[in-house]
Coordinates of C-alpha atoms in Angstrom, one line a residue:
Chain H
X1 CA 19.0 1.8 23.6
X2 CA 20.1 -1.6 23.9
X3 CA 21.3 -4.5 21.6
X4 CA 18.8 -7.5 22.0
X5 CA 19.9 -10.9 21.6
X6 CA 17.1 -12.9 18.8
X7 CA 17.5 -15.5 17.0
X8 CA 16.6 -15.7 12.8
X9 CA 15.7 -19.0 11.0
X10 CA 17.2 -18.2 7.6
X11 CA 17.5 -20.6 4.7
X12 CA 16.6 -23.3 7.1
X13 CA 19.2 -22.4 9.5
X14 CA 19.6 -21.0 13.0
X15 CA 21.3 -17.5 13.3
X16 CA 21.9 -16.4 17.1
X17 CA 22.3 -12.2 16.5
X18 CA 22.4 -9.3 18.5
X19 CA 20.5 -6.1 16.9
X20 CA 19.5 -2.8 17.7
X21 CA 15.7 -2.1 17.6
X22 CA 16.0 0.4 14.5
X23 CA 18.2 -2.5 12.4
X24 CA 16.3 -3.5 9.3
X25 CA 16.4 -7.5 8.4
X26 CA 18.2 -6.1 5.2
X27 CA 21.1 -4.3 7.7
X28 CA 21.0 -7.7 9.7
X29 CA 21.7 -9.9 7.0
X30 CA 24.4 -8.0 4.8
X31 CA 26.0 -6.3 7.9
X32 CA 26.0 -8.8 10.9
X33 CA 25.5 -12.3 9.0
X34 CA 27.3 -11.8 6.1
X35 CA 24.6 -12.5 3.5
X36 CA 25.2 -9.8 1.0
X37 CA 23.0 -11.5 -1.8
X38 CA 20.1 -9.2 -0.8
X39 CA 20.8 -5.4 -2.3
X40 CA 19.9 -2.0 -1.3
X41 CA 19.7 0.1 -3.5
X42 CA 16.4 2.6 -2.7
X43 CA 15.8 2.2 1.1
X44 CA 11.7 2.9 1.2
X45 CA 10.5 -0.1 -0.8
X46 CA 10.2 1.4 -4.0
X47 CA 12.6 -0.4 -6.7
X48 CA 12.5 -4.2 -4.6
X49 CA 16.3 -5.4 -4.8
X50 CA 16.1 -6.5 -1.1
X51 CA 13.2 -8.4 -1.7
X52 CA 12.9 -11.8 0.3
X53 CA 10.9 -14.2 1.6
X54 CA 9.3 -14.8 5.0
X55 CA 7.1 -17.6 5.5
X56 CA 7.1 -18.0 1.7
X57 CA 6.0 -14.6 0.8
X58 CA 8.0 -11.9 -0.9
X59 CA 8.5 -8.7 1.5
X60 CA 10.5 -5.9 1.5
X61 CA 13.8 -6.5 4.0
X62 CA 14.7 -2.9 4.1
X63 CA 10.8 -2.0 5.3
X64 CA 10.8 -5.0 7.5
X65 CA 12.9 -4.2 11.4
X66 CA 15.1 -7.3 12.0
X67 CA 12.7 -8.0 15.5
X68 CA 9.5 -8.2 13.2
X69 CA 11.4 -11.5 11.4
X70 CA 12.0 -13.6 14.9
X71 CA 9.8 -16.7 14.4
X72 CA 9.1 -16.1 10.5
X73 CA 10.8 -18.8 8.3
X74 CA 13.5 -16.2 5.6
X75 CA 14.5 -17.0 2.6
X76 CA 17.3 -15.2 0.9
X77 CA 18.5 -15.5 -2.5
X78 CA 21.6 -17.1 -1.0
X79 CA 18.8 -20.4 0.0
X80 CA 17.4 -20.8 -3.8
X81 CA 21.0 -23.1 -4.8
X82 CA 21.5 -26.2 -3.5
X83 CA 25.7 -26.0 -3.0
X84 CA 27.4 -25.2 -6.7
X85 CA 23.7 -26.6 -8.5
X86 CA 21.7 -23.8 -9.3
X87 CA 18.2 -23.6 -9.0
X88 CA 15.6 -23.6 -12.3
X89 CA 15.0 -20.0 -12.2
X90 CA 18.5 -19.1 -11.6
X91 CA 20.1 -21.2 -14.5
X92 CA 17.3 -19.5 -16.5
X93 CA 17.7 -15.8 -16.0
X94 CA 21.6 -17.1 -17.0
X95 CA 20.4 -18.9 -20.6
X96 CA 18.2 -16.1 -21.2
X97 CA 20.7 -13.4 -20.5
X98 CA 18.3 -11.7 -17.6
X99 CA 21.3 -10.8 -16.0
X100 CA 23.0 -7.1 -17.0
X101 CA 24.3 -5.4 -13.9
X102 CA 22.3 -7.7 -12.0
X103 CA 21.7 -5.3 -8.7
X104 CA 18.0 -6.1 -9.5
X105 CA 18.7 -10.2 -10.1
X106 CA 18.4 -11.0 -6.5
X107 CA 15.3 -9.1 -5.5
X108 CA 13.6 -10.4 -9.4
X109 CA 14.8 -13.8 -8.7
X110 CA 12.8 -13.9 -5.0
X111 CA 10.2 -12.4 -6.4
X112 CA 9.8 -15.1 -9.3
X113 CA 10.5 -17.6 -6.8
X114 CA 7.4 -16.8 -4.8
X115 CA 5.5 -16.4 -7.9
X116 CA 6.4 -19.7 -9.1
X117 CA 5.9 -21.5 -5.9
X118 CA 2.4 -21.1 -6.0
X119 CA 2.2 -20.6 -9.5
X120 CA 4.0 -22.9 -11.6
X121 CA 2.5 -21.9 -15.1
X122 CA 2.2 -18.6 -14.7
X123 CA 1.1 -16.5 -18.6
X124 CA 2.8 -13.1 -19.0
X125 CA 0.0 -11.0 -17.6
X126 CA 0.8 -13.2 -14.1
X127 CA 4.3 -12.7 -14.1
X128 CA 4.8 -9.0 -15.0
X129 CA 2.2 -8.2 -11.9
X130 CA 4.2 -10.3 -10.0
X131 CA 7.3 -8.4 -10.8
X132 CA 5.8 -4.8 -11.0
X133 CA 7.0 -4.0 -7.5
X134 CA 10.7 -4.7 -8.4
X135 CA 12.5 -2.4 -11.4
X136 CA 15.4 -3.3 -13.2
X137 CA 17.2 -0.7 -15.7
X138 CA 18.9 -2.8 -17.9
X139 CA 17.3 -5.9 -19.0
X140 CA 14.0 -4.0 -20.7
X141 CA 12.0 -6.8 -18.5
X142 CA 11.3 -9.1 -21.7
X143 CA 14.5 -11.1 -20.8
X144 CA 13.7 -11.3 -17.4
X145 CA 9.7 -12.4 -17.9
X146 CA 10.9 -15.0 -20.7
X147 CA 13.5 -16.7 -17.9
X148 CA 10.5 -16.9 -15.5
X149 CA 8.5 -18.5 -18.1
X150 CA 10.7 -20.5 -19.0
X151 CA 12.1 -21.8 -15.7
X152 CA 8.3 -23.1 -14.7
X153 CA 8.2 -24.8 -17.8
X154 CA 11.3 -26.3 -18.8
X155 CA 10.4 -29.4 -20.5
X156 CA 9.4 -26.8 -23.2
X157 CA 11.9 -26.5 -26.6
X158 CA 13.6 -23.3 -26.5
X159 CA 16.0 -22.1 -28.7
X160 CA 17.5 -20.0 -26.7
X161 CA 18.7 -22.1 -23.9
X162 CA 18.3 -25.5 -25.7
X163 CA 16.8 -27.4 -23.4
X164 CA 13.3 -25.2 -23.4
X165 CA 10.6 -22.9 -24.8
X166 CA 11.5 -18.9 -25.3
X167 CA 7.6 -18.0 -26.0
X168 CA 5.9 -16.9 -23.3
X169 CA 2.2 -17.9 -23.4
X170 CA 0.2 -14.9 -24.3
X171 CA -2.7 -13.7 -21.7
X172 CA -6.0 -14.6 -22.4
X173 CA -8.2 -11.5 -22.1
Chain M
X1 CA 19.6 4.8 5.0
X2 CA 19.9 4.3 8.9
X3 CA 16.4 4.7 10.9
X4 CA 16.5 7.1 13.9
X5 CA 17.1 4.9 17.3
X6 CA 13.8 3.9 19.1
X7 CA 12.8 1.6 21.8
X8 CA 10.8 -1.4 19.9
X9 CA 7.0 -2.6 22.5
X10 CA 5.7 -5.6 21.4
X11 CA 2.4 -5.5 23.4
X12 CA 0.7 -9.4 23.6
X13 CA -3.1 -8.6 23.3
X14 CA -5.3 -5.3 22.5
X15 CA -5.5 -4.4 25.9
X16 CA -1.6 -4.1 26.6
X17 CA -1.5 -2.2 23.9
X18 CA -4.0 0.4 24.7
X19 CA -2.3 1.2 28.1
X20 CA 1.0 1.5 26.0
X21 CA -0.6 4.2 23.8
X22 CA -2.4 5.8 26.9
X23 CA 0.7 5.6 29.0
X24 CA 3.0 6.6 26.4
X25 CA 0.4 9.4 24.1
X26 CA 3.0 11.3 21.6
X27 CA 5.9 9.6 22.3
X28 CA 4.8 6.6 20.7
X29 CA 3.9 5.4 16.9
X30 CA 2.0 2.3 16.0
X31 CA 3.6 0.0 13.2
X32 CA 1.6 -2.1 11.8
X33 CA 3.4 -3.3 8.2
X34 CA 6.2 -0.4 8.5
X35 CA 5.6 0.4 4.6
X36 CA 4.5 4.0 5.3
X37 CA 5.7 5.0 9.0
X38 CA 9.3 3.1 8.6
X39 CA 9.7 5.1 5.4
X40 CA 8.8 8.6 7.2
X41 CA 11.2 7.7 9.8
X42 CA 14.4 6.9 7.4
X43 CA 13.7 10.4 6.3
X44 CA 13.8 12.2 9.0
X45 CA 10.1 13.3 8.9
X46 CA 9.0 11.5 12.0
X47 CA 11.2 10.3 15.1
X48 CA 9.4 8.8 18.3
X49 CA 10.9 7.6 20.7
X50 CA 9.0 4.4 20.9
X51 CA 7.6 1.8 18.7
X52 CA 4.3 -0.3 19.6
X53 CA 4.4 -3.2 17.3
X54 CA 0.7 -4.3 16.5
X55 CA 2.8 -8.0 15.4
X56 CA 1.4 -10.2 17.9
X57 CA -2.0 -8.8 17.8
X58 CA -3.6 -11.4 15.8
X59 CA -7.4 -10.3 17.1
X60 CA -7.3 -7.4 14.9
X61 CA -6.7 -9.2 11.6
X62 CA -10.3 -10.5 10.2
X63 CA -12.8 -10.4 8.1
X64 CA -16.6 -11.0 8.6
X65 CA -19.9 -10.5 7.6
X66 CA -22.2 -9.6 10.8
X67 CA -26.1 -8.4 10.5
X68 CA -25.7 -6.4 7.2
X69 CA -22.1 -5.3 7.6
X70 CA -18.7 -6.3 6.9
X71 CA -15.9 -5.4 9.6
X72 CA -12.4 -5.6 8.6
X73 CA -9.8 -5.6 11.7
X74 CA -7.6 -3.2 11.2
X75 CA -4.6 -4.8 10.9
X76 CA -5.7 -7.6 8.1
X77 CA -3.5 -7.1 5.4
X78 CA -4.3 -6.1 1.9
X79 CA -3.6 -9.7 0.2
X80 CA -6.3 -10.9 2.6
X81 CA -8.3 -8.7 1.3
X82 CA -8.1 -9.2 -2.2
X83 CA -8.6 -12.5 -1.5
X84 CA -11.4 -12.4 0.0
X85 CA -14.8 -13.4 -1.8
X86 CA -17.1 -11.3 0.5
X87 CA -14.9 -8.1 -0.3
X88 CA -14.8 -8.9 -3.9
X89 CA -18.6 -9.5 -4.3
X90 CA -20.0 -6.6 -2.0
X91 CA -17.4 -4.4 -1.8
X92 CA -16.2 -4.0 -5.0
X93 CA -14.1 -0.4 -4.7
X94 CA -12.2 -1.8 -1.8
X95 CA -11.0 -4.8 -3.8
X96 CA -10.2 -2.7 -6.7
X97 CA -8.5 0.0 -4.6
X98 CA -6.7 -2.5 -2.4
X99 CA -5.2 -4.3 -5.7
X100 CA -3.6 -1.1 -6.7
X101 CA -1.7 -0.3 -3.3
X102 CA 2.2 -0.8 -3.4
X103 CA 2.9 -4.4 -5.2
X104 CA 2.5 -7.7 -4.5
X105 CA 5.3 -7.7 -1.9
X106 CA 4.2 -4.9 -0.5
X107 CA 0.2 -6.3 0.0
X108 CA 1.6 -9.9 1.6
X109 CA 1.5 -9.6 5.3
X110 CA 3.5 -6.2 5.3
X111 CA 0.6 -3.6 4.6
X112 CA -2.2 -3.3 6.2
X113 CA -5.9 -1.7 5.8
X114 CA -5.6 0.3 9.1
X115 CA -1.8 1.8 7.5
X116 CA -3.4 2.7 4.3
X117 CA -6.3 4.9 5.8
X118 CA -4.1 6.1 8.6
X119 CA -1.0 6.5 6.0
X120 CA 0.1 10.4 6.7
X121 CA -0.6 13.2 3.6
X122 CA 2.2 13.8 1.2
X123 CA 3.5 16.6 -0.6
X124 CA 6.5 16.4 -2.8
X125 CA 8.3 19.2 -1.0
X126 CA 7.8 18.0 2.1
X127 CA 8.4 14.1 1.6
X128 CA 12.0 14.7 0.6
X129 CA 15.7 13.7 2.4
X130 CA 16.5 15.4 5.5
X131 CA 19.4 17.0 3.2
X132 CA 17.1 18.1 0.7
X133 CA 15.0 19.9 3.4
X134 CA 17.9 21.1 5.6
X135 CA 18.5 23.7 2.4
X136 CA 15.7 26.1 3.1
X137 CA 13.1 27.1 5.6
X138 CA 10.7 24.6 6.8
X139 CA 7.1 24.5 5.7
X140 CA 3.9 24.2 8.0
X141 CA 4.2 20.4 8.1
X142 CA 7.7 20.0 9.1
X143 CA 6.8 22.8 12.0
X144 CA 7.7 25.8 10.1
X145 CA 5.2 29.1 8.7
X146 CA 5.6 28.2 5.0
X147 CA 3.6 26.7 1.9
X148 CA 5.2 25.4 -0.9
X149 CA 2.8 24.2 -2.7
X150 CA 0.4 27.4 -2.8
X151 CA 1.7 30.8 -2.1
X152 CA 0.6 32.6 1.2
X153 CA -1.1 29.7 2.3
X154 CA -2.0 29.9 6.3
X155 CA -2.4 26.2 6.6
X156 CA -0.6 23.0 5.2
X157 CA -1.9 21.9 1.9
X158 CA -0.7 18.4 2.2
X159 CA -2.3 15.6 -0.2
X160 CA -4.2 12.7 1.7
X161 CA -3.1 9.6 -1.4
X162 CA -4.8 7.0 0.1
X163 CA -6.6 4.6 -2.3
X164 CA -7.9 2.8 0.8
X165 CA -9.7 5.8 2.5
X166 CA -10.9 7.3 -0.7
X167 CA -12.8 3.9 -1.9
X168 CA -14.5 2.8 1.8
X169 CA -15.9 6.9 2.5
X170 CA -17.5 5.7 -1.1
X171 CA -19.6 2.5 0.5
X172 CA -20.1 4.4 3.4
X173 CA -18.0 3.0 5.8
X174 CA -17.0 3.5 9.7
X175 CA -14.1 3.4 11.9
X176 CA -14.2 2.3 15.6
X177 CA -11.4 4.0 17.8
X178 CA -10.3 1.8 20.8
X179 CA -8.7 3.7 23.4
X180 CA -7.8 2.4 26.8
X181 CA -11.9 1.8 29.1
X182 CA -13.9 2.5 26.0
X183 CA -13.9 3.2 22.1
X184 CA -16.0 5.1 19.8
X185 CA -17.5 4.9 16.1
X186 CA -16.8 7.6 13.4
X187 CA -18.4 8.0 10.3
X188 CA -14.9 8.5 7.3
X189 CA -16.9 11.2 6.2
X190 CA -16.3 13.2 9.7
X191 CA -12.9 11.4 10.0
X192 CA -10.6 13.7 8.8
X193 CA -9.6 17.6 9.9
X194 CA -8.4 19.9 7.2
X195 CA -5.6 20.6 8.5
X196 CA -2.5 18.8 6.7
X197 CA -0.3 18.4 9.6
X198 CA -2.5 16.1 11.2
X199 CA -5.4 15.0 9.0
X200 CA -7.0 12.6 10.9
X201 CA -9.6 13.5 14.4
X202 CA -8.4 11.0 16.2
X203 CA -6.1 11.2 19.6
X204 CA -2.6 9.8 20.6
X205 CA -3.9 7.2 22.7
X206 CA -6.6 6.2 20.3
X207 CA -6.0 2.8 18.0
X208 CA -8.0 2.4 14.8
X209 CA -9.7 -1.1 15.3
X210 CA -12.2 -2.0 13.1
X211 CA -13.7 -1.0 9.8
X212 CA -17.3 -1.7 8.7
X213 CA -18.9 -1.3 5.5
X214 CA -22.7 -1.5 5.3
X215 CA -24.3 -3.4 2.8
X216 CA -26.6 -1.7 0.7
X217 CA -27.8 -3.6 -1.9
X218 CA -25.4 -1.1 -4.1
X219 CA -22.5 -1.7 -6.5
X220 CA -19.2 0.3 -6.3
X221 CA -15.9 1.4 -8.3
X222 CA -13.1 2.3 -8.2
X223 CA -10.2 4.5 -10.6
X224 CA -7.0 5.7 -10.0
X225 CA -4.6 7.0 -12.6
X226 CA -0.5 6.9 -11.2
X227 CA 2.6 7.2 -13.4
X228 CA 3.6 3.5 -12.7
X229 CA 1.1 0.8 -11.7
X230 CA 2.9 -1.0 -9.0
X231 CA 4.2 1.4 -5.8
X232 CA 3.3 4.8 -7.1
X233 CA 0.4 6.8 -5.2
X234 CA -2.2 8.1 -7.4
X235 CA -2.6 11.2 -8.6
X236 CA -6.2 11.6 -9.1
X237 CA -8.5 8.7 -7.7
X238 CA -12.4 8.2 -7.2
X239 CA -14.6 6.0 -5.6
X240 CA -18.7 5.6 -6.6
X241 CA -21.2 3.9 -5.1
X242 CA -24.3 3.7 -7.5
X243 CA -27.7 2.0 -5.8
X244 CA -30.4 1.1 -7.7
X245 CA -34.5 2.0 -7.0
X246 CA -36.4 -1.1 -5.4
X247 CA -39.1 -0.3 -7.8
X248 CA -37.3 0.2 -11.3
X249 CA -33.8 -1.4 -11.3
X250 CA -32.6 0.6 -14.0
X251 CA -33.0 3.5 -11.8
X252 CA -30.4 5.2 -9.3
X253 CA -31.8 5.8 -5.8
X254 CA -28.8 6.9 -4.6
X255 CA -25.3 7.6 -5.6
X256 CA -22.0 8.5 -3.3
X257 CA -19.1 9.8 -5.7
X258 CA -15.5 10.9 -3.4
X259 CA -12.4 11.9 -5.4
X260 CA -9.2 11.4 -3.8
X261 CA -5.7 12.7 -4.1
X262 CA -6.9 16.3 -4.5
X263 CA -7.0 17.3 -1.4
X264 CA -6.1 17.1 2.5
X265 CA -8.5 13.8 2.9
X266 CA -10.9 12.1 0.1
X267 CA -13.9 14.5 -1.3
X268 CA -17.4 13.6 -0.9
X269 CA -19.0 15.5 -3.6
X270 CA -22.7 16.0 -2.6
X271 CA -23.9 18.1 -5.6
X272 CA -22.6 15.1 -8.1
X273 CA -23.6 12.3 -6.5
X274 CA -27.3 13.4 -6.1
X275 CA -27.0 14.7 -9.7
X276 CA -27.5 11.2 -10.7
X277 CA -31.0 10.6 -8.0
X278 CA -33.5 9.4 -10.1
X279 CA -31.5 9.0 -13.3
X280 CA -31.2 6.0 -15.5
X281 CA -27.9 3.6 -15.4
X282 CA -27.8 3.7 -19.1
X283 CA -27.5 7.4 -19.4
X284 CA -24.2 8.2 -20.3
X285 CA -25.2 12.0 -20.2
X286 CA -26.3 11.7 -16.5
X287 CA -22.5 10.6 -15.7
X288 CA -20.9 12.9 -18.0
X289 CA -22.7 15.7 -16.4
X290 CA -22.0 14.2 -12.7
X291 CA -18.6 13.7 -13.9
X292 CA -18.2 17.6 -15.0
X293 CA -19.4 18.8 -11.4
X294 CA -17.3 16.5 -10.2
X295 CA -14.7 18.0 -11.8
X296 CA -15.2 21.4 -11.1
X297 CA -15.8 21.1 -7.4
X298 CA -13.1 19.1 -6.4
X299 CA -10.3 21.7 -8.5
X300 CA -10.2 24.7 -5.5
X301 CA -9.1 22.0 -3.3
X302 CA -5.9 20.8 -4.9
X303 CA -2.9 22.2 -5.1
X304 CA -0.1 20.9 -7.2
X305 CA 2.6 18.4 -5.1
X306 CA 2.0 15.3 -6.0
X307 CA 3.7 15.4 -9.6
X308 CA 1.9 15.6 -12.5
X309 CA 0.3 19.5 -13.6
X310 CA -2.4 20.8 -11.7
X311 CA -4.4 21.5 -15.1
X312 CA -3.9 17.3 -16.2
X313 CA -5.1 16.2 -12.5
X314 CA -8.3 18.7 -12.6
X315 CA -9.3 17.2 -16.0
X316 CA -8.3 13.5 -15.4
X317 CA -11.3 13.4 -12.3
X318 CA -13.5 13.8 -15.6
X319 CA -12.2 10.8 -16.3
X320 CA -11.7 8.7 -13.0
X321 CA -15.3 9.4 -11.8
X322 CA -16.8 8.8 -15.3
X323 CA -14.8 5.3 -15.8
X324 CA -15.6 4.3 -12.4
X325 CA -19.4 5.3 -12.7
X326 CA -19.7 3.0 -16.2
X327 CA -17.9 0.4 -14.3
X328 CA -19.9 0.4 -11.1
X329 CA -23.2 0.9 -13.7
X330 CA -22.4 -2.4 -15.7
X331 CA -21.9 -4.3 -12.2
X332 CA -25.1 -3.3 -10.7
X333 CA -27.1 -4.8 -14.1
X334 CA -25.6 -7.7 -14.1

């Protein structure tokens, strides 16, 4: 078995890798390319901490082999910043204290991002589906589902953060 | 965890990829999204030495509504699916069942319909760590003379958990098998063996294609009960098909009722579904009753591996097939 040479477009940029046919995108990114944002923490897609994007939807990258990516567009959680600025969601899982351990954050933050990309207002019934497939054993959730809430609407009042609404509209049944 | 080492295909078209399978036979495994194969293979349960990936193989991912029937390629993945109108309006089960597989990042582009009817039977003493299994003989499945799950058994008892599978053999639907010069069309009722190591009558160098549903004029449902609702497989699932009488719509003509996760494929249940023949939609007593058989003839074939109690499973497909007939009752008068 052979190394083969592929290229990855990740976060917009060109990454010229060699990989073995059994390495996972996860293995590729935290082992070879140095992008340790994405966890592992389960290995068979149950618990969603290596969660990213490809071609703007969430998948698992320990279920995913590294060939399968060549000529999707990936997102990690290291592409939601712009430099030192944080994006939206990410200053709001800070103001809402989301963040405990935060082994789940980067898998929870992808998975919200993807949410709110096509999704902008998304009620509490939305955004707890959308995060069923990722499990965090600190935070409870509620912290979590009020900083995705809040980061699509943050023109809101919310004392929490200051700058935005804490109430997370209610699902209409 | 590492997988085992394989050479990775990546056949262009159909074709290529049934000389692959026919050149290749055992020695190869088709991935399709990875979310049940790539998972076996971490584990040590499964190592070929070759990969055909189905990724280029945009032909098989569709969905269309032809003469009376909807085919499904079989690589279309379950968002597609869900999003589809046709499926929601006319084949209800499949949409519902579809929903509840894995969780939203497991249904975008990653799973497929063709790897969640071909997903392999599980059985919590055999779908363990290679560590865990190492520390005691092997059962029938992992190629030993051994049943954990029921004492003395001859045969793997293995649990066929596929949502997918159990809700299409409810709307009556078919599989075509491409292999390399020809391909063939099986009923899912005739689809599966009972034999737990390999559940499914198809050969190595067969490909599952195409899926087609006929439509009846009927309304379906589907229930599944599993300890979390994202990523867990259920534990006791059921499909129903109820069709109504040309002459009196509030009439049953025919009714299909399968129960899955009890046994080594999904359970047609031919003495409840034509329990209902001739009965009226609004008789609850009609689907209790259907419910009860249901019930009692789909117990002997379960065994208890897939977590919760034997007992609880036996009397919650009381409650799958009676929630899903009501549902697929109130969708065929509106």
């Amino acid at each position: 078995m052979e190394k083969i040479q592929i290229t990855l477009d990740i976060n917009n940029k060109p990454y010229d890798v060699r990989v073995y046919p059994n390495d996972t995108l996860l293995e590729v990114l935290r082992d070879e390319l140095d992008l340790t944002g994405s966890k592992e923490s389960c290995g068979e897609g149950v618990c969603g901490s290596c969660t990213v994007h490809m071609d703007g939807k969430p998948v698992r990258s320990c279920l995913t082999l590294a060939l399968e990516a060549v000529g999707s567009k990936i997102k990690t959680v290291e592409g939601l910043a712009s430099g030192e600025d944080l994006s939206d969601l990410q200053q709001s899982f800070i103001d809402h204290g989301a963040v405990q351990c935060g082994f789940c954050t980067p898998g929870m933050l992808m998975s919200a991002d993807a949410l709110l990309n096509v999704n902008p207002r998304p009620d509490e019934k939305t955004i707890r589906k959308a995060l069923a497939g990722n499990i965090c054993r600190c935070t409870g959730y509620a912290k979590i589902v009020e900083a995705v809430a809040h980061a699509g609407n943050p023109q809101d009042h919310c004392p929490d953060c200051k700058t935005g609404s804490k109430t997370v509209s209610k699902t209409k049944e | 965890m590492r997988l085992p080492r394989f050479d990775y295909l990546e056949p262009a078209n159909l074709e290529e990829t049934l000389d692959l399978l026919s050149t290749h036979r055992d020695d190869v495994k088709i991935l399709a999204g990875g979310t049940d194969l790539l998972v076996r293979m971490k584990k040590g349960l499964l190592k070929p030495k070759k990969l055909i990936s189905l990724k280029a193989l945009d032909e098989l991912s569709y969905i269309k509504e032809e003469n009376g029937v909807i085919k499904i390629g079989s690589r279309t993945s379950l968002s597609d699916i869900i999003h589809s109108n046709l499926i929601q309006k006319k084949a209800e089960a499949l949409f519902q069942a579809c929903e509840k597989i894995g969780a939203v990042t497991i249904q975008h582009c990653r799973g497929t319909i063709g790897g969640n009817i071909l997903q392999d039977n599980r059985c919590h003493h055999y779908n363990q760590s290679e560590f865990h299994r190492s520390g005691r003989q092997a059962c029938h499945k992992d190629g030993g003379k051994i049943c954990y799950a029921r004492d003395e058994a001859d045969r793997c008892n293995s649990t066929c958990q596929s949502d997918g599978a159990t809700a299409l053999m409810a709307i009556g639907a078919n599989l075509t098998l491409a292999q390399k010069g020809g391909e063939r069309t099986v009923d899912l009722d005739n689809f599966y063996t009972t034999d737990g190591i390999m559940p499914f009558a198809m050969e190595s160098h067969e490909l599952l294609k195409e899926i087609a549903i006929p439509i009846q004029g009927a309304k379906s449902a589907y229930k599944r009960l599993a300890y979390r609702s994202a990523i867990d497989y259920p534990i006791v699932c059921a499909g129903v098909l109820l069709k109504p009488s040309d002459t009196d719509k509030n009439k049953i003509a025919d009714a299909r009722i399968v129960v899955g996760a009890m046994g080594r494929a999904p359970l047609f249940l031919a003495k409840a579904s034509s329990s209902l023949k001739g009965k009226n939609l609004t008789d609850k007593d009609a689907f209790k009753n259907a419910a009860d058989i249901s019930m009692n003839s789909a117990a002997p074939f379960a065994v208890h591996n897939v977590g919760a109690t034997l007992e609880y499973r036996c009397d919650m497909v009381f409650e799958m097939v009676f929630q899903a007939l009501e549902q697929a009752a109130i969708a065929v008068k509106k």
